[in-house]
């Protein structure tokens, strides 16, 4: 993989040329910033910026004014290669707080092994309605220790508006969901995004994460996507590298609001 070329493609197609994420969301382009505006349950934030040292602080103030005027908390999704080089320090000085950094990783679907199956006794259940969404959200809450209310709202809204825009799946053992993940699909984009892969503690280390990646990769291949993209936590990065994903950059969410 030509890392520089694929990263440039990602920036151009998925950040600067971003499409709205789900029903009710819209993309706004203002000066050197691309942002998404959604309802209170959706993702609100800055996807891309092309700033220089002279205009960065003004642009930051403008984003704060825009989102707070809508009474939205929001995220500035900063990448290690974004300019100016001190943009992270400027965001902190403006009142943002940094969340844990992740690694932007990309794989070509054609180069992945897609035959990985879940362990014996585990079946994969596709979420196509409320019952399946409940399985996915249950795993999310137990695996990550966070409230899944907003995730439930987003998944149900996306499935209702466009069932082909998201692939959400839960791994079920003895009637209990033990792992889950989703893939978000933007029509016309070269990248399919892998999100929310999690396994409850008692089932970790049994290959469920790999099986869920393979399941979503098969779905992406069937839909003609060339690349898979994931923002990987340190726990996921080595697994993804063994599967054939390449680290291209680091990304850190800078959050403004409660």
Short mmCIF file of C-alpha atoms in Angstrom, two decimals:
data_model
loop_
_atom_site.label_atom_id
_atom_site.label_comp_id
_atom_site.label_asym_id
_atom_site.label_seq_id
_atom_site.Cartn_x
_atom_site.Cartn_y
_atom_site.Cartn_z
CA UNK A 1 0.00 0.00 0.00
CA UNK A 2 1.19 3.51 -0.85
CA UNK A 3 0.53 5.02 2.58
CA UNK A 4 0.86 8.65 1.54
CA UNK A 5 -1.45 8.24 -1.45
CA UNK A 6 -4.13 6.39 0.52
CA UNK A 7 -3.98 8.93 3.36
CA UNK A 8 -4.38 11.76 0.84
CA UNK A 9 -7.38 9.92 -0.67
CA UNK A 10 -8.89 9.48 2.78
CA UNK A 11 -8.46 13.17 3.59
CA UNK A 12 -9.96 14.20 0.27
CA UNK A 13 -12.92 11.81 0.17
CA UNK A 14 -13.86 11.21 3.81
CA UNK A 15 -12.89 14.48 5.49
CA UNK A 16 -12.70 17.45 3.12
CA UNK A 17 -15.32 15.88 0.84
CA UNK A 18 -17.40 14.39 3.67
CA UNK A 19 -21.02 13.37 3.14
CA UNK A 20 -23.62 13.64 5.92
CA UNK A 21 -23.62 10.80 8.43
CA UNK A 22 -27.17 9.59 8.75
CA UNK A 23 -30.61 11.18 8.49
CA UNK A 24 -30.96 14.73 9.73
CA UNK A 25 -27.25 15.48 9.54
CA UNK A 26 -25.74 18.05 7.19
CA UNK A 27 -22.25 19.10 6.15
CA UNK A 28 -21.20 22.74 6.34
CA UNK A 29 -18.10 24.21 4.72
CA UNK A 30 -16.98 27.50 6.21
CA UNK A 31 -13.60 28.94 5.30
CA UNK A 32 -10.99 26.31 5.99
CA UNK A 33 -13.27 24.03 8.01
CA UNK A 34 -15.63 21.17 7.17
CA UNK A 35 -18.07 20.29 9.95
CA UNK A 36 -21.11 18.12 10.51
CA UNK A 37 -24.24 19.42 12.22
CA UNK A 38 -26.64 16.79 13.57
CA UNK A 39 -29.31 16.53 16.24
CA UNK A 40 -28.36 16.11 19.88
CA UNK A 41 -28.08 12.31 19.50
CA UNK A 42 -25.93 12.45 16.38
CA UNK A 43 -22.26 13.23 15.87
CA UNK A 44 -21.49 16.95 15.83
CA UNK A 45 -18.02 18.14 15.04
CA UNK A 46 -15.19 19.24 12.80
CA UNK A 47 -14.13 16.63 10.25
CA UNK A 48 -11.41 18.51 8.38
CA UNK A 49 -9.56 21.77 8.53
CA UNK A 50 -7.06 23.46 6.26
CA UNK A 51 -5.72 26.20 8.49
CA UNK A 52 -2.56 28.21 8.94
CA UNK A 53 -1.07 29.81 12.04
CA UNK A 54 -2.52 33.22 11.20
CA UNK A 55 -6.14 32.08 10.98
CA UNK A 56 -6.33 29.05 13.27
CA UNK A 57 -7.43 30.79 16.47
CA UNK A 58 -10.16 32.70 14.65
CA UNK A 59 -11.42 29.48 13.05
CA UNK A 60 -11.51 27.77 16.44
CA UNK A 61 -13.57 30.61 17.91
CA UNK A 62 -15.96 30.44 14.95
CA UNK A 63 -16.57 26.72 15.50
CA UNK A 64 -17.22 27.24 19.20
CA UNK A 65 -19.70 29.99 18.38
CA UNK A 66 -21.45 27.88 15.72
CA UNK A 67 -21.96 24.78 17.85
CA UNK A 68 -22.71 26.51 21.14
CA UNK A 69 -25.23 28.65 19.30
CA UNK A 70 -27.01 25.42 18.43
CA UNK A 71 -26.60 24.16 22.02
CA UNK A 72 -24.48 21.26 20.81
CA UNK A 73 -21.43 19.73 22.44
CA UNK A 74 -19.00 18.89 19.66
CA UNK A 75 -15.74 17.22 18.74
CA UNK A 76 -12.80 18.49 16.70
CA UNK A 77 -11.38 15.35 15.14
CA UNK A 78 -7.69 16.20 14.87
CA UNK A 79 -5.18 14.13 12.90
CA UNK A 80 -1.43 14.09 13.51
CA UNK A 81 -0.70 15.48 10.04
CA UNK A 82 -3.13 18.43 10.31
CA UNK A 83 -1.79 21.98 10.20
CA UNK A 84 -0.73 24.14 11.87
CA UNK A 85 1.57 21.89 13.90
CA UNK A 86 0.43 23.46 17.19
CA UNK A 87 -3.30 23.08 16.48
CA UNK A 88 -3.70 20.66 19.42
CA UNK A 89 -2.25 23.21 21.85
CA UNK A 90 -4.53 25.91 20.41
CA UNK A 91 -7.60 23.70 20.93
CA UNK A 92 -6.63 23.01 24.53
CA UNK A 93 -6.09 26.71 25.16
CA UNK A 94 -9.58 27.40 23.77
CA UNK A 95 -11.23 25.05 26.28
CA UNK A 96 -11.27 21.71 24.49
CA UNK A 97 -10.25 18.52 26.28
CA UNK A 98 -8.36 15.68 24.62
CA UNK A 99 -9.71 12.13 24.69
CA UNK A 100 -7.48 9.06 24.14
CA UNK A 101 -5.64 9.00 20.83
CA UNK A 102 -6.42 6.35 18.25
CA UNK A 103 -4.63 5.07 15.16
CA UNK A 104 -6.15 5.57 11.72
CA UNK A 105 -5.76 2.17 10.06
CA UNK A 106 -6.72 1.16 6.52
CA UNK A 107 -6.81 -2.14 4.65
CA UNK A 108 -7.59 -3.05 1.07
CA UNK A 109 -10.59 -5.38 1.16
CA UNK A 110 -9.11 -7.56 -1.59
CA UNK A 111 -6.03 -8.31 0.56
CA UNK A 112 -7.91 -9.48 3.66
CA UNK A 113 -8.65 -13.08 4.63
CA UNK A 114 -12.43 -13.15 4.73
CA UNK A 115 -13.01 -16.74 5.87
CA UNK A 116 -12.58 -16.21 9.62
CA UNK A 117 -15.54 -17.76 11.43
CA UNK A 118 -16.74 -17.23 15.00
CA UNK A 119 -15.93 -19.87 17.65
CA UNK A 120 -18.08 -22.97 17.93
CA UNK A 121 -21.41 -22.27 19.58
CA UNK A 122 -21.43 -18.60 18.58
CA UNK A 123 -23.70 -17.24 15.86
CA UNK A 124 -23.66 -13.81 14.24
CA UNK A 125 -26.96 -11.93 14.25
CA UNK A 126 -27.47 -8.99 11.90
CA UNK A 127 -29.34 -6.06 13.42
CA UNK A 128 -32.18 -5.10 11.10
CA UNK A 129 -34.61 -3.68 13.67
CA UNK A 130 -35.10 -2.89 17.35
CA UNK A 131 -34.40 -6.40 18.66
CA UNK A 132 -31.06 -6.65 16.88
CA UNK A 133 -30.11 -3.10 17.83
CA UNK A 134 -30.78 -3.96 21.47
CA UNK A 135 -28.24 -6.80 21.21
CA UNK A 136 -25.59 -4.47 19.77
CA UNK A 137 -26.24 -1.76 22.36
CA UNK A 138 -26.19 -4.27 25.22
CA UNK A 139 -22.66 -5.33 24.24
CA UNK A 140 -21.58 -1.72 23.78
CA UNK A 141 -22.66 -0.82 27.30
CA UNK A 142 -21.04 -3.87 28.92
CA UNK A 143 -17.83 -3.83 26.88
CA UNK A 144 -17.14 -0.09 27.10
CA UNK A 145 -18.98 0.89 30.27
CA UNK A 146 -20.85 3.72 28.56
CA UNK A 147 -24.50 4.62 28.07
CA UNK A 148 -25.80 3.30 24.75
CA UNK A 149 -28.86 5.56 24.48
CA UNK A 150 -27.42 7.77 21.72
CA UNK A 151 -26.06 4.74 19.82
CA UNK A 152 -29.50 3.08 19.92
CA UNK A 153 -31.11 6.25 18.57
CA UNK A 154 -28.57 6.59 15.73
CA UNK A 155 -28.77 2.93 14.68
CA UNK A 156 -32.56 2.86 14.64
CA UNK A 157 -32.70 6.14 12.70
CA UNK A 158 -30.18 4.95 10.11
CA UNK A 159 -31.84 1.56 9.67
CA UNK A 160 -35.22 3.25 9.20
CA UNK A 161 -33.91 5.82 6.70
CA UNK A 162 -31.51 3.62 4.72
CA UNK A 163 -31.01 -0.01 5.80
CA UNK A 164 -28.08 -0.36 3.40
CA UNK A 165 -26.08 2.42 5.07
CA UNK A 166 -25.10 0.44 8.16
CA UNK A 167 -24.16 -3.15 8.91
CA UNK A 168 -24.58 -3.85 12.63
CA UNK A 169 -23.98 -7.35 13.95
CA UNK A 170 -23.91 -9.10 17.32
CA UNK A 171 -22.22 -12.37 18.26
CA UNK A 172 -24.60 -14.44 20.39
CA UNK A 173 -23.72 -17.42 22.61
CA UNK A 174 -26.42 -19.34 24.48
CA UNK A 175 -28.87 -16.54 23.78
CA UNK A 176 -26.60 -13.84 25.21
CA UNK A 177 -24.86 -11.16 23.10
CA UNK A 178 -21.12 -11.35 23.80
CA UNK A 179 -19.59 -9.18 21.06
CA UNK A 180 -20.82 -6.63 18.54
CA UNK A 181 -19.66 -4.20 15.88
CA UNK A 182 -20.96 -2.05 13.07
CA UNK A 183 -19.87 -0.78 9.66
CA UNK A 184 -21.03 2.53 8.25
CA UNK A 185 -21.29 2.93 4.48
CA UNK A 186 -21.32 6.15 2.49
CA UNK A 187 -22.57 5.70 -1.10
CA UNK A 188 -19.89 6.57 -3.62
CA UNK A 189 -17.06 6.67 -1.09
CA UNK A 190 -14.04 4.36 -1.46
CA UNK A 191 -13.82 3.68 2.31
CA UNK A 192 -16.20 1.74 4.54
CA UNK A 193 -15.83 2.59 8.22
CA UNK A 194 -15.57 -0.03 10.97
CA UNK A 195 -16.83 1.19 14.34
CA UNK A 196 -17.73 0.02 17.81
CA UNK A 197 -16.08 -3.40 17.81
CA UNK A 198 -16.30 -4.67 21.36
CA UNK A 199 -16.37 -7.95 23.29
CA UNK A 200 -17.57 -8.52 26.84
CA UNK A 201 -14.70 -9.34 29.17
CA UNK A 202 -15.40 -13.06 29.66
CA UNK A 203 -15.27 -13.69 25.90
CA UNK A 204 -12.14 -11.76 24.98
CA UNK A 205 -9.23 -13.59 23.39
CA UNK A 206 -11.41 -16.13 21.56
CA UNK A 207 -11.31 -14.63 18.07
CA UNK A 208 -14.63 -12.80 18.10
CA UNK A 209 -13.10 -9.46 17.15
CA UNK A 210 -11.40 -11.05 14.11
CA UNK A 211 -14.62 -12.81 13.11
CA UNK A 212 -16.57 -9.54 13.24
CA UNK A 213 -13.94 -7.78 11.11
CA UNK A 214 -14.16 -10.59 8.53
CA UNK A 215 -17.96 -10.49 8.53
CA UNK A 216 -18.00 -6.75 7.83
CA UNK A 217 -15.21 -7.05 5.25
CA UNK A 218 -17.30 -9.58 3.32
CA UNK A 219 -20.23 -7.16 3.40
CA UNK A 220 -18.00 -4.31 2.17
CA UNK A 221 -16.61 -6.48 -0.64
CA UNK A 222 -20.13 -7.41 -1.74
CA UNK A 223 -20.99 -3.73 -1.98
CA UNK A 224 -17.89 -2.81 -3.99
CA UNK A 225 -15.89 -0.89 -1.38
CA UNK A 226 -12.14 -0.92 -1.93
CA UNK A 227 -10.92 0.06 1.55
CA UNK A 228 -11.85 -0.52 5.16
CA UNK A 229 -11.00 2.18 7.70
CA UNK A 230 -10.91 2.00 11.49
CA UNK A 231 -9.86 4.32 14.31
CA UNK A 232 -8.08 1.73 16.43
CA UNK A 233 -7.50 1.77 20.16
CA UNK A 234 -4.18 0.35 21.39
CA UNK A 235 -5.90 -2.94 22.25
CA UNK A 236 -7.17 -3.37 18.67
CA UNK A 237 -4.17 -2.13 16.70
CA UNK A 238 -2.02 -5.30 16.91
CA UNK A 239 -4.96 -7.51 15.92
CA UNK A 240 -5.76 -5.31 12.94
CA UNK A 241 -2.12 -5.22 11.83
CA UNK A 242 -2.00 -9.01 11.85
CA UNK A 243 -5.14 -9.03 9.72
CA UNK A 244 -3.53 -6.73 7.13
CA UNK A 245 -4.44 -3.20 8.21
CA UNK A 246 -1.86 -0.42 7.84
CA UNK A 247 -1.42 2.47 10.31
CA UNK A 248 -1.58 5.76 8.37
CA UNK A 249 -1.92 8.47 11.02
CA UNK A 250 -3.00 9.15 14.59
CA UNK A 251 -6.26 10.85 15.45
CA UNK A 252 -7.33 12.47 18.70
CA UNK A 253 -10.84 13.66 19.56
CA UNK A 254 -10.85 17.13 21.11
CA UNK A 255 -14.20 17.63 22.84
CA UNK A 256 -15.93 20.90 23.69
CA UNK A 257 -18.80 20.90 26.14
CA UNK A 258 -20.08 18.67 28.91
#
